[in-house]
Coordinates of C-alpha atoms in Angstrom, one line a residue:
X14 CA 21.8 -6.5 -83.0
X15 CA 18.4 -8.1 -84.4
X16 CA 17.1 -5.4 -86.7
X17 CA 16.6 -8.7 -89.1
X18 CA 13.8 -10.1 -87.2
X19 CA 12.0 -6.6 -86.9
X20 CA 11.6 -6.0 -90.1
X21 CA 10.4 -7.9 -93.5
X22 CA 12.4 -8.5 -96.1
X23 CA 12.4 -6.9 -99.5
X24 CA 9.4 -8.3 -101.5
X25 CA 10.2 -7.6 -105.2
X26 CA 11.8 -9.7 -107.8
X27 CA 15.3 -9.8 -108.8
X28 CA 17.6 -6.9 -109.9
X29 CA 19.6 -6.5 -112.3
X30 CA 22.1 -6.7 -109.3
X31 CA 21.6 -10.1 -109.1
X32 CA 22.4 -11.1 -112.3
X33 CA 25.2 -8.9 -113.3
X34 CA 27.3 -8.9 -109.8
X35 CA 28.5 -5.6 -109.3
X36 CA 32.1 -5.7 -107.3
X37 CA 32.3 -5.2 -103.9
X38 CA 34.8 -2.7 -102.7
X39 CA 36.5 -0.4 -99.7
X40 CA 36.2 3.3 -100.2
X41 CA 38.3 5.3 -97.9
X42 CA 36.4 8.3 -97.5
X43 CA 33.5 6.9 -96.0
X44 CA 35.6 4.9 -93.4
X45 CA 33.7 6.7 -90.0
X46 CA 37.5 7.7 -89.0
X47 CA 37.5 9.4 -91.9
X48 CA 34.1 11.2 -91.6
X49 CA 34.3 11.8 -87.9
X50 CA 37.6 13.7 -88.8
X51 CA 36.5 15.8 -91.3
X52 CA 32.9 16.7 -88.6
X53 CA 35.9 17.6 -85.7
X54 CA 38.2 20.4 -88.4
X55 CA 34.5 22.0 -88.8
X56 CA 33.7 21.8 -85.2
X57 CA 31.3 18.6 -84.2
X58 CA 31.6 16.3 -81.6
X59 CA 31.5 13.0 -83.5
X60 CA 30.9 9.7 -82.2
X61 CA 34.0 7.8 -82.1
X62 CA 34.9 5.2 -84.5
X63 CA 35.9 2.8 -81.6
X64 CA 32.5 2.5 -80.0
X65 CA 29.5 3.8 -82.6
X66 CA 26.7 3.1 -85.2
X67 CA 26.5 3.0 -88.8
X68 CA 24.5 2.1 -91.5
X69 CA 25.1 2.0 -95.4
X70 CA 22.0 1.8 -97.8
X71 CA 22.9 0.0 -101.2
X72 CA 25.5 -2.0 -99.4
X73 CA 25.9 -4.8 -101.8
X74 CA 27.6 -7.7 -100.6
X75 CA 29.5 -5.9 -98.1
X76 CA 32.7 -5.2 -99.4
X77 CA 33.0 -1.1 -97.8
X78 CA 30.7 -2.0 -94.7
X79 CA 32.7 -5.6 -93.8
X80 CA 36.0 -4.6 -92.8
X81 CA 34.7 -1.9 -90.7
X82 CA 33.1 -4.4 -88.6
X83 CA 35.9 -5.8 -88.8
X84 CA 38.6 -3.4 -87.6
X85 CA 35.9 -2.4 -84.7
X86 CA 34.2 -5.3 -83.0
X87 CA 33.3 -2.7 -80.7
X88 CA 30.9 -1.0 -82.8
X89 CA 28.0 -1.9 -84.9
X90 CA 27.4 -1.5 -88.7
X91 CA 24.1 -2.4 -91.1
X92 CA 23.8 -2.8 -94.0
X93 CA 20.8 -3.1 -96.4
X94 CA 20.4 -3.6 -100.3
X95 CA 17.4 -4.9 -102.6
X96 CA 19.9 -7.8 -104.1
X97 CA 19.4 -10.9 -102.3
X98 CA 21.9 -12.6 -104.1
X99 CA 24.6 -10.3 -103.2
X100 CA 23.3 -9.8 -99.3
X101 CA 23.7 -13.6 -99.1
X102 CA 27.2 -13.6 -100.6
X103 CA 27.9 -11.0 -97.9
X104 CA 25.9 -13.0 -95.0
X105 CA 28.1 -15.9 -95.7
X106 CA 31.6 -13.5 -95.8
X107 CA 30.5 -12.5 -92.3
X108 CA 29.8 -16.4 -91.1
X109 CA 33.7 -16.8 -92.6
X110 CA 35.3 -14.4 -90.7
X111 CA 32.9 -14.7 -87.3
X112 CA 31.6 -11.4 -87.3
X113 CA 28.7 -10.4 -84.6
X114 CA 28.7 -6.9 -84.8
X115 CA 27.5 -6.4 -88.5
X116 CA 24.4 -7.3 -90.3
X117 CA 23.3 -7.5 -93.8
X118 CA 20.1 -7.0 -94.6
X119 CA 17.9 -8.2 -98.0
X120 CA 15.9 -4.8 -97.8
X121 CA 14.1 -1.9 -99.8
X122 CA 15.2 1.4 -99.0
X123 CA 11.5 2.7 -98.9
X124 CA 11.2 0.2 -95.9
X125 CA 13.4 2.1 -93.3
X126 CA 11.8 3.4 -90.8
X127 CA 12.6 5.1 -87.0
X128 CA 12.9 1.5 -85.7
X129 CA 16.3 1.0 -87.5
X130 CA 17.5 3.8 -84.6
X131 CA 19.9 6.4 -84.6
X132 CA 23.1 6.2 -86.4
X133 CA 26.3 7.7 -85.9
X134 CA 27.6 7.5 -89.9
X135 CA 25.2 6.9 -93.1
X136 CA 26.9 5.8 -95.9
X137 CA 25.5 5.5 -99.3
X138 CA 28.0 5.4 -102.3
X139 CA 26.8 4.9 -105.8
X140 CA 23.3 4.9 -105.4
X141 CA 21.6 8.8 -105.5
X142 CA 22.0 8.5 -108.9
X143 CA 20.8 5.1 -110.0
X144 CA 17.5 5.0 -108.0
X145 CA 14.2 6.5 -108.9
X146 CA 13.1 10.2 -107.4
X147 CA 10.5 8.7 -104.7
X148 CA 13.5 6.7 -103.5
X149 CA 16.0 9.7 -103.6
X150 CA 13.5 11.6 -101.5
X151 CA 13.0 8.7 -99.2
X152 CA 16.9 8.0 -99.0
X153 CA 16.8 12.1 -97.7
X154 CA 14.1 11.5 -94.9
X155 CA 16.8 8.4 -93.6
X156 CA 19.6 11.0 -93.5
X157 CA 17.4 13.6 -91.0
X158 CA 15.1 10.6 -89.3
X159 CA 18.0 8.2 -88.4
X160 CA 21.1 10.4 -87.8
X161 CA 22.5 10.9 -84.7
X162 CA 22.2 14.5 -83.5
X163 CA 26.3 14.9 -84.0
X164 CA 26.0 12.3 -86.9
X165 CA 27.6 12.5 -90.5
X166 CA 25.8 11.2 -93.6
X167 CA 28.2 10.3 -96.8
X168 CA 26.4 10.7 -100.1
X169 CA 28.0 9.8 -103.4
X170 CA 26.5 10.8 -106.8
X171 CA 27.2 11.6 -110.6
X172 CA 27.6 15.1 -110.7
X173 CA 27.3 18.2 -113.7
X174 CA 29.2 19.4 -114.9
X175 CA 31.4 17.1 -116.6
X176 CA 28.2 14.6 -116.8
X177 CA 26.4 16.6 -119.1
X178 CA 29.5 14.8 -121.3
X179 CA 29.1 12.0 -119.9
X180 CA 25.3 11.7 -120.5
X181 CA 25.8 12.7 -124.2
X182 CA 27.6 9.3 -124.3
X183 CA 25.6 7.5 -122.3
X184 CA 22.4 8.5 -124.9
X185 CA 24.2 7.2 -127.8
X186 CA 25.0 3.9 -126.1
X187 CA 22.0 3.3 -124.3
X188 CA 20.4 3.9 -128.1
X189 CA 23.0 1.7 -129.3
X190 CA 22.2 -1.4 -127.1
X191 CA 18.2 -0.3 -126.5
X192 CA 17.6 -3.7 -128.1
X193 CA 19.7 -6.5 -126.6
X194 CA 19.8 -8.0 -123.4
X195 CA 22.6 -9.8 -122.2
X196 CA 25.1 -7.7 -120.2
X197 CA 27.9 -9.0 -122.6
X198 CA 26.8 -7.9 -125.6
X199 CA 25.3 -4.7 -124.3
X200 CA 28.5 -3.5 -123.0
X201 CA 30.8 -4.9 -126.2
X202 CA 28.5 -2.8 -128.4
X203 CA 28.4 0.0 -126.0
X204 CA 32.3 0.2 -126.1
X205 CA 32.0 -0.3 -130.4
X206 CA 30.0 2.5 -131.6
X207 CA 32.3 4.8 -129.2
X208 CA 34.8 3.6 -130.9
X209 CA 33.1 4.0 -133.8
X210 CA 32.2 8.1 -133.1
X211 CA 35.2 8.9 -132.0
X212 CA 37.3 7.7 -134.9
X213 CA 34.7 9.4 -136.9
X214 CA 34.8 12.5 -135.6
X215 CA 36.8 15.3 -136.4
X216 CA 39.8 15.4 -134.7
X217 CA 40.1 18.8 -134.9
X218 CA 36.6 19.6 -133.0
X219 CA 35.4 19.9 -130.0
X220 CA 32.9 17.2 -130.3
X221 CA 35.4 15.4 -131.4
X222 CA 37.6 15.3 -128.3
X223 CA 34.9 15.0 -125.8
X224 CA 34.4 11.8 -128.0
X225 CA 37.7 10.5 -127.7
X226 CA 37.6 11.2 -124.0
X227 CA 34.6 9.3 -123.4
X228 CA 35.8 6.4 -125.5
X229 CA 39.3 6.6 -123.4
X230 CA 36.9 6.6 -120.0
X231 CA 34.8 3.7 -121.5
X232 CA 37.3 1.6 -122.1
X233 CA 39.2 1.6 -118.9
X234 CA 35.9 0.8 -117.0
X235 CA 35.1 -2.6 -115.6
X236 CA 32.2 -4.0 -117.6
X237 CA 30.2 -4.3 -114.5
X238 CA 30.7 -0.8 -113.6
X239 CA 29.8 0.3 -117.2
X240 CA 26.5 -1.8 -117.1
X241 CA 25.2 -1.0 -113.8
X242 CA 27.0 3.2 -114.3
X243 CA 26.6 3.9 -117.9
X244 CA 24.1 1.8 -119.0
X245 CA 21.3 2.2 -116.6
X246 CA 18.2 3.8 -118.1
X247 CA 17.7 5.9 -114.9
X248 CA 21.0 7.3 -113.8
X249 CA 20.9 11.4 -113.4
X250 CA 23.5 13.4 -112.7
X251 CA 23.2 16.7 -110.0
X252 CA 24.7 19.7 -109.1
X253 CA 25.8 20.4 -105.9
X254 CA 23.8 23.1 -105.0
X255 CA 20.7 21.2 -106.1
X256 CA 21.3 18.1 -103.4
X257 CA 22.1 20.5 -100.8
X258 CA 18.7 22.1 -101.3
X259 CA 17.2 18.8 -101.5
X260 CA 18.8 18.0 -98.2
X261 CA 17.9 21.2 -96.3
X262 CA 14.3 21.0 -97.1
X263 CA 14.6 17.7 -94.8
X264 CA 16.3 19.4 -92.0
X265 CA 19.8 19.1 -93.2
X266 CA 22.9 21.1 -94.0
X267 CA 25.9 20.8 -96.2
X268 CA 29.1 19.9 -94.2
X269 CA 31.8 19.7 -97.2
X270 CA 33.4 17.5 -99.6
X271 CA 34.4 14.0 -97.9
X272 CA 37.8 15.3 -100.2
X273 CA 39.5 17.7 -97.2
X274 CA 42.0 18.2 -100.1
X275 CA 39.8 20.2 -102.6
X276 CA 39.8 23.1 -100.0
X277 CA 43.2 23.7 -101.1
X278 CA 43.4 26.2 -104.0
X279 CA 47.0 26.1 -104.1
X280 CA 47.2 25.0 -107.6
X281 CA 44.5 27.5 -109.2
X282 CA 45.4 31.1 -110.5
X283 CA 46.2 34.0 -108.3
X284 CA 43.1 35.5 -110.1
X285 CA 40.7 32.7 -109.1
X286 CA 42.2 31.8 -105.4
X287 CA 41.8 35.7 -104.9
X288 CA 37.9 35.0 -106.0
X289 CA 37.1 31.9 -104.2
X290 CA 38.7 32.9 -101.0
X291 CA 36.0 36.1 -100.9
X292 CA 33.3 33.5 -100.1
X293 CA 32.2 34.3 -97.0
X294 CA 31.9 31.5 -94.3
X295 CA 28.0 32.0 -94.9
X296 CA 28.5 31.5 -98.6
X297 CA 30.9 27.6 -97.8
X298 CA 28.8 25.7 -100.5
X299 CA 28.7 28.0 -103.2
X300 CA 32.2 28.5 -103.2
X301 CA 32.3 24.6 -103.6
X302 CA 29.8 24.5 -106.6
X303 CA 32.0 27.5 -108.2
X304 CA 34.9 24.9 -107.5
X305 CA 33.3 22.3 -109.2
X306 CA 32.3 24.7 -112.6
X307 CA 36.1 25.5 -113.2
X308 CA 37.8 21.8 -111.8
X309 CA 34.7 20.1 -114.3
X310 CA 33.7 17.9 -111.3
X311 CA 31.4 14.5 -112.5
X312 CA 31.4 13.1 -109.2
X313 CA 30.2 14.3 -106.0
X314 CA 30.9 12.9 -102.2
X315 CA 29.3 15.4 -100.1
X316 CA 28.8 15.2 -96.1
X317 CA 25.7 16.9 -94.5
X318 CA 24.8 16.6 -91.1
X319 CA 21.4 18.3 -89.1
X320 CA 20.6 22.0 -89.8
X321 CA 20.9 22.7 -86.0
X322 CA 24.8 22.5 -85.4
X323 CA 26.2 25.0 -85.3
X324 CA 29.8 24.9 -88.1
X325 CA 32.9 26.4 -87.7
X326 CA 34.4 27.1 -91.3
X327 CA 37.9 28.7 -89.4
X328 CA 40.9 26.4 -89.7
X329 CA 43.9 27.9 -88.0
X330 CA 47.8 26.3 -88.5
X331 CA 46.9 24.8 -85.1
X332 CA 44.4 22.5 -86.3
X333 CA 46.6 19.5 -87.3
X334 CA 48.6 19.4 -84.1
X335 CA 45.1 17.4 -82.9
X336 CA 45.1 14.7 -85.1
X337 CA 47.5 11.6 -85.6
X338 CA 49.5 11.9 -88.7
X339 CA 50.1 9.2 -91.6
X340 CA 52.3 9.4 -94.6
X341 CA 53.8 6.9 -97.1
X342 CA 57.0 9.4 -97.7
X343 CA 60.2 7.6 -98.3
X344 CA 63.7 9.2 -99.3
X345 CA 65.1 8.9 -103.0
X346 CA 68.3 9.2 -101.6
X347 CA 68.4 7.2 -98.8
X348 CA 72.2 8.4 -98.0
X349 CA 71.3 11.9 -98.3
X350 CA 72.5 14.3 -95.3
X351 CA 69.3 14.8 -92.6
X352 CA 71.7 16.7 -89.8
X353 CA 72.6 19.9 -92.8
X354 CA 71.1 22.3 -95.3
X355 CA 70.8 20.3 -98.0
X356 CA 67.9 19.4 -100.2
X357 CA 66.5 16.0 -99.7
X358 CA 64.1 15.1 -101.9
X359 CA 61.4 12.7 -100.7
X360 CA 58.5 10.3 -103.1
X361 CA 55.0 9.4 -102.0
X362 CA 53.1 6.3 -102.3
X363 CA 51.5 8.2 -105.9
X364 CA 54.5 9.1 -107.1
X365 CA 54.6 12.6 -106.2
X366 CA 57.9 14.2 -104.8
X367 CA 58.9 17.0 -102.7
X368 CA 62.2 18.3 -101.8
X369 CA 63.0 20.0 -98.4
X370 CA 65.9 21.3 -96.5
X371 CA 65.3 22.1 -93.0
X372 CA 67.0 19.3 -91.4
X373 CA 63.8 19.4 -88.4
X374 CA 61.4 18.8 -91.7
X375 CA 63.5 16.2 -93.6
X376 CA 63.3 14.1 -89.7
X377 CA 60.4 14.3 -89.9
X378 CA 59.1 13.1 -93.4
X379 CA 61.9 10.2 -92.4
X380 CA 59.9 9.4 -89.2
X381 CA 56.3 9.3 -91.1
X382 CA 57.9 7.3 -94.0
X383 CA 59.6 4.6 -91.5
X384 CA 56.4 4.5 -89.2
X385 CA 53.9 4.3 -91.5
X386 CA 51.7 2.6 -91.7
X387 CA 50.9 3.4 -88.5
X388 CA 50.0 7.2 -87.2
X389 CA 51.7 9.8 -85.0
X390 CA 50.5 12.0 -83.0
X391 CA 51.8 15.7 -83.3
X392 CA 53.9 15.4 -80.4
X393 CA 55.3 11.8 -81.5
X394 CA 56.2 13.2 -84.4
X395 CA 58.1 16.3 -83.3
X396 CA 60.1 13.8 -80.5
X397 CA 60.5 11.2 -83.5
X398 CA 62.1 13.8 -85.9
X399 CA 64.5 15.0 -82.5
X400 CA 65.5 11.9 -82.2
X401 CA 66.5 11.2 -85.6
X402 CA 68.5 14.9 -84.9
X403 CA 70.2 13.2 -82.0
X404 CA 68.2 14.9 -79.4
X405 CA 68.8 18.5 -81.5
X406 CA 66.1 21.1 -80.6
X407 CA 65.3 24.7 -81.2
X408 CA 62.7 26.9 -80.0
X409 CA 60.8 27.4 -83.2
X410 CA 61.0 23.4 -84.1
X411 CA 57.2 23.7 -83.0
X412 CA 55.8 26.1 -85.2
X413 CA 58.2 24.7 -88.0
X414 CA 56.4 21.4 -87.9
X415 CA 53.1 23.0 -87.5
X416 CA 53.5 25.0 -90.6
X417 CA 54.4 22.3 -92.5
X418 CA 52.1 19.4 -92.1
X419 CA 49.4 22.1 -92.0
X420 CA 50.1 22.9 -95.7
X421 CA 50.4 19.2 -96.2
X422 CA 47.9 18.0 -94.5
X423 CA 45.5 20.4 -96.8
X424 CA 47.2 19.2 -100.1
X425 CA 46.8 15.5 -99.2
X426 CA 50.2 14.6 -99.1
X427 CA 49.6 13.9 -95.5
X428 CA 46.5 12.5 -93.9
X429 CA 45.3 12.9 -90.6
X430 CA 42.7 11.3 -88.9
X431 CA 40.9 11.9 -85.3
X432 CA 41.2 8.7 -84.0
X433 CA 44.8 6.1 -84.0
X434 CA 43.9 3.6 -87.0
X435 CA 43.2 0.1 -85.9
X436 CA 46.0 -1.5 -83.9
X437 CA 48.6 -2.2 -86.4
X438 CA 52.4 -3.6 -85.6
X439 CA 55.5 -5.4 -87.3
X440 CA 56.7 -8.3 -88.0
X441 CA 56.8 -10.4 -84.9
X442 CA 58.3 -13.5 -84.4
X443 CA 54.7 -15.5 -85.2
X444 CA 53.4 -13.1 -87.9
X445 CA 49.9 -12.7 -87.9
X446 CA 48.5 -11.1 -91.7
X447 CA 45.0 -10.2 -90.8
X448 CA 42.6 -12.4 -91.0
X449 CA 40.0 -10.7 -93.2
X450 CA 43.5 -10.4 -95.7
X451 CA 43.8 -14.0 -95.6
X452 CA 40.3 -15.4 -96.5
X453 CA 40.3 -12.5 -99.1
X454 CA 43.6 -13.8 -100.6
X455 CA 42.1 -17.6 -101.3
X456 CA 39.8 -15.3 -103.7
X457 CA 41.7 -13.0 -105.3
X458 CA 44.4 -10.6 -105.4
X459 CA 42.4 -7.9 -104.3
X460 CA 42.9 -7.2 -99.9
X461 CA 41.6 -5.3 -98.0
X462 CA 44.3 -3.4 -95.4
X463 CA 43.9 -1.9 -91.9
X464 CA 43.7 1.2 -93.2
X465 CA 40.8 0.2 -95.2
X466 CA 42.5 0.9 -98.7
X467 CA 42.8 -1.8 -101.8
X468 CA 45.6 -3.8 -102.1
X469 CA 46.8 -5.6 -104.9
X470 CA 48.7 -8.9 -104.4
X471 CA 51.6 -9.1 -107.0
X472 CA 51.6 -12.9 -107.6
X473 CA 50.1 -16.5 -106.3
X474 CA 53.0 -16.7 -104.2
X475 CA 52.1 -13.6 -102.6
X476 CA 48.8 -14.7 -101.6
X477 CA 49.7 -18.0 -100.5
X478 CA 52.9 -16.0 -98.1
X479 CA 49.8 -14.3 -97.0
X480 CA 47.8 -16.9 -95.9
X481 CA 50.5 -18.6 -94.3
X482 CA 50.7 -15.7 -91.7
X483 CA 48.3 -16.8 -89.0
X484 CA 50.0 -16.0 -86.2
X485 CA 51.0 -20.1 -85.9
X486 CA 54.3 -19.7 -87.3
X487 CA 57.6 -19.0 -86.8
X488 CA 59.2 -16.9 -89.6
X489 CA 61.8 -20.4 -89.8
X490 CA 58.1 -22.4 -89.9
X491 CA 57.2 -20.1 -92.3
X492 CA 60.7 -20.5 -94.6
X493 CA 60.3 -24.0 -94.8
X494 CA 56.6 -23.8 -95.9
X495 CA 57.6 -21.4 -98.6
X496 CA 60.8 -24.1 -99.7
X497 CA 58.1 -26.8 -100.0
X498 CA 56.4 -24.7 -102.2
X499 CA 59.0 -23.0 -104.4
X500 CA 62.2 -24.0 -104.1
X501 CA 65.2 -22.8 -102.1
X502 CA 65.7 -19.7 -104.1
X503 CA 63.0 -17.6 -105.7
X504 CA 63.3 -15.3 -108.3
X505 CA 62.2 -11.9 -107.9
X506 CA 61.2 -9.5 -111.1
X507 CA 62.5 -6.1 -111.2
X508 CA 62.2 -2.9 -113.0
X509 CA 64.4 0.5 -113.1
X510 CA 63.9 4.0 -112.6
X511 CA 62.0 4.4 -115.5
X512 CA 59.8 1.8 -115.2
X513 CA 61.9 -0.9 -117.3
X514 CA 62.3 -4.4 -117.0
X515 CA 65.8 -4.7 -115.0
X516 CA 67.9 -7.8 -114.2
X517 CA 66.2 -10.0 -111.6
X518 CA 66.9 -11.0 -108.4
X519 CA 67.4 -14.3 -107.1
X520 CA 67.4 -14.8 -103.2
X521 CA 67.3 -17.3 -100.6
X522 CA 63.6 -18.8 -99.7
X523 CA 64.6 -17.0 -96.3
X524 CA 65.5 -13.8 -97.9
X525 CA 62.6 -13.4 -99.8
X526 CA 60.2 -14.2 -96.3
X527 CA 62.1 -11.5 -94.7
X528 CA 61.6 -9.1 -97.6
X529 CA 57.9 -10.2 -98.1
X530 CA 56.8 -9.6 -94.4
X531 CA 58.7 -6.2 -94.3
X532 CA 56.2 -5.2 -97.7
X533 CA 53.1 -6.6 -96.2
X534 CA 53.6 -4.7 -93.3
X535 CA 54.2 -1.7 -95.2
X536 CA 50.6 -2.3 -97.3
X537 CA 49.3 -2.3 -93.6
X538 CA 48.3 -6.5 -93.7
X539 CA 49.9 -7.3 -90.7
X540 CA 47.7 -6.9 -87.3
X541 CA 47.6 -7.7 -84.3

């Protein structure tokens, strides 16, 4: 890779990026797993994630574009963003963890040309909006000039309608703050006079609760994300249809929402599933941006790809039994009968339950629970759940567990991805956390997983357990690092059912180590 020397670096000033450093992050649907996935239900032939291009425009200091590298050192990843400051952060990140396959480059969108090359996957989250109309344009020509002919192209942006609310209080605090400067005052004020209006409104109106809705949104936001988001003179919002137009004039098509899920009308009317399901296959965006006027949608991720290939919109039960399956599913009743009838009632990772009773089914949400999180295949699921029946098998057990993780699988309670995650396993006898955890863990509590997701470290002792696992130590090595540090008994914190503080526990040093590396391996830190 040495697109750096081929092209000159981005000649204006600073950005507002510069100064008011806008958080680096993962975002899981535009992991290339995830987008080749959703190009193979609609028929493509996607480049795999193990060996292929991609480039992400507005890629900040690297935080979504880094542990890709980093996962496939096979494959190669660019990134390019008019902050200098923030690209340098990232150069030095990739210097810390070694990383040849990945490049970050100080560069203005506008200066793309065909000698970038062909690219599997463009990503580009959280800047359609935020850039001026000349650069929207240009961002489109990338999309059709640099995608591979079986390529995907992720494209983020505010969307209507719920942004015409948005955008009614992002007028009143712009006005607000129209005369001050510094970030921290401009945001304080911005979050006062909402306060302000929506106190002062009536509660009884409409006005009124749109009000108290944007205050509640306001207030939960990061104040870098409401300075660079809210407070940006040039943010516009879109409809759907409206980018999709944009993007055909170039040569493109609409492939879906990065969201597989919100195909799923399972939890709309009989009246309105009955209406969006008359779409015809022609017709597979409308019935999207008719989605979005009754769900209210303010944020758009949509997929396009080239004009010329040629979609399949048909997904039959079959479809999932091609994929490796991942879910976080675990049993509330770990005692409860698998073998019988029963119900068994099983919690995901959100908090969301479900309750089966086919004994086949209730295997089979034990094997994905216990596995994850690494995936199955179809076929090492059905021999995992067959297992955990001692061997039991019927002739429909098939088209059971085909019916079943189809409907989960377009809910979201299951995911399903084309290609096996990166290599995860368990605890070994030398533990090895991944390295891109551990230098991220001298930082912060923020990680980045295998699975590229965001995990939060509970405590300092956490992150420095974390760090210890470098694949150097024994788990006895690591015990008496952990003594040194905290004693021979460490106190854990815990709460009940409902969420209340409960009695703690206090364990051995050696207790707590073999407790700790079983939940880092379930949050997917440990690799090989």
């Amino acid at each position: 890779m040495n697109i750096q020397t081929e092209h000159r670096a981005a000649s204006t000033g600073p950005t507002p990026y510069d100064e008011v450093f806008y958080p680096g992050h993962v975002y899981g649907l535009t992991h290339p797993n995830h987008l080749a996935t959703i190009a193979a239900v609609y028929g493509m032939q996607p480049a795999r994630v193990e060996r292929c291009r991609v480039l992400e425009l507005g890629c900040g200091v690297g935080g979504n574009l880094l542990p890709m590298a980093f996962q496939y050192p096979a494959s190669e990843f660019v990134g390019i963003d008019l902050s200098g400051v923030t690209i340098e952060r990232g150069q030095r990140n990739i210097a810390a963890l070694g990383l040849s396959n990945i490049e970050l480059l100080h560069r203005d969108i506008m200066d793309v040309d065909a000698n970038f090359g062909e690219f599997d996957y463009i990503i580009t989250h959280g800047v359609f909006s935020w850039v001026p109309p000349a650069v929207r344009e240009k961002m489109m020509m990338i999309f059709k000039q640099n995608l591979a002919p079986q390529g995907v192209c992720y494209v983020s942006y505010n969307a209507h309608p719920f942004s015409h609310m948005r955008d009614m209080a992002r007028d009143m605090m712009r006005y607000h703050t129209r005369r001050l400067t510094s970030m921290k005052e401009k945001v304080g004020q911005a979050r006062a006079i909402l306060k302000f209006l929506s106190e002062g409104s009536k509660v009884t109106s409409v006005h009124g609760a749109v009000m108290r809705d944007q205050y509640n949104r306001v207030l939960k936001s990061p104040d870098e994300l409401l300075f660079h988001d809210d407070l940006d003179d040039g943010a516009e919002a879109f409809l759907l249809h409206e980018v999709v137009e944009r993007a055909g004039s170039c040569g493109l098509q609409y492939l879906s929402d990065a969201d597989f899920s919100r195909r799923n009308l399972a939890g709309y009317s009989e009246e309105v599933r009955a209406t969006l399901q008359r779409f015809p296959d022609s017709e597979f965006m409308a019935r999207d941006q008719y989605q979005d006027f009754i769900d209210g949608n303010g944020f758009r991720r949509t997929l396009l790809c080239h004009d010329d290939v040629s979609l399949s919109r048909q997904i039959d039960l079959e479809f999932i039994t091609r994929f490796h399956l991942l879910s976080t599913t675990s049993p509330v009743d770990p005692d409860a009968c698998v073998t019988d009838d029963s119900a068994m009632e099983f919690e995901n990772q959100d908090g969301s339950t479900i309750k089966v009773t086919n004994p086949l089914l209730k295997a089979a949400h034990l094997c994905l629970g216990r596995t994850w999180p690494r995936a199955l295949s179809f076929d090492e699921l059905l021999a995992g759940a067959r297992a955990l029946l001692g061997g039991r098998m019927a002739d429909d057990d098939r088209r059971a567990l085909t019916e079943a993780m189809f409907i989960l699988a377009c809910s979201g309670e299951v995911s399903f991805l084309l290609s096996r995650p990166f290599l995860l396993q368990g605890a070994s006898d030398r533990p090895q956390a991944s390295l891109l955890a551990r230098k991220q863990a001298q930082t912060g509590p923020l990680v980045t997983n295998l699975l590229h997701q965001t995990v939060q470290l509970e405590d300092d002792r956490t992150r420095d357990f974390v760090q210890l696992l470098d694949g150097t130590r024994t788990i006895d090595q690591i015990t008496t690092e952990m003594t040194k540090r905290f004693g021979e008994t460490i106190r854990m914190d815990q709460r009940d059912s409902a969420g209340h503080p409960a009695e703690p526990l206090l364990l051995s040093t050696r207790e707590s180590v073999e407790r700790s590396l079983a939940m880092v391996g379930k949050l997917g830190l440990l690799g090989a």
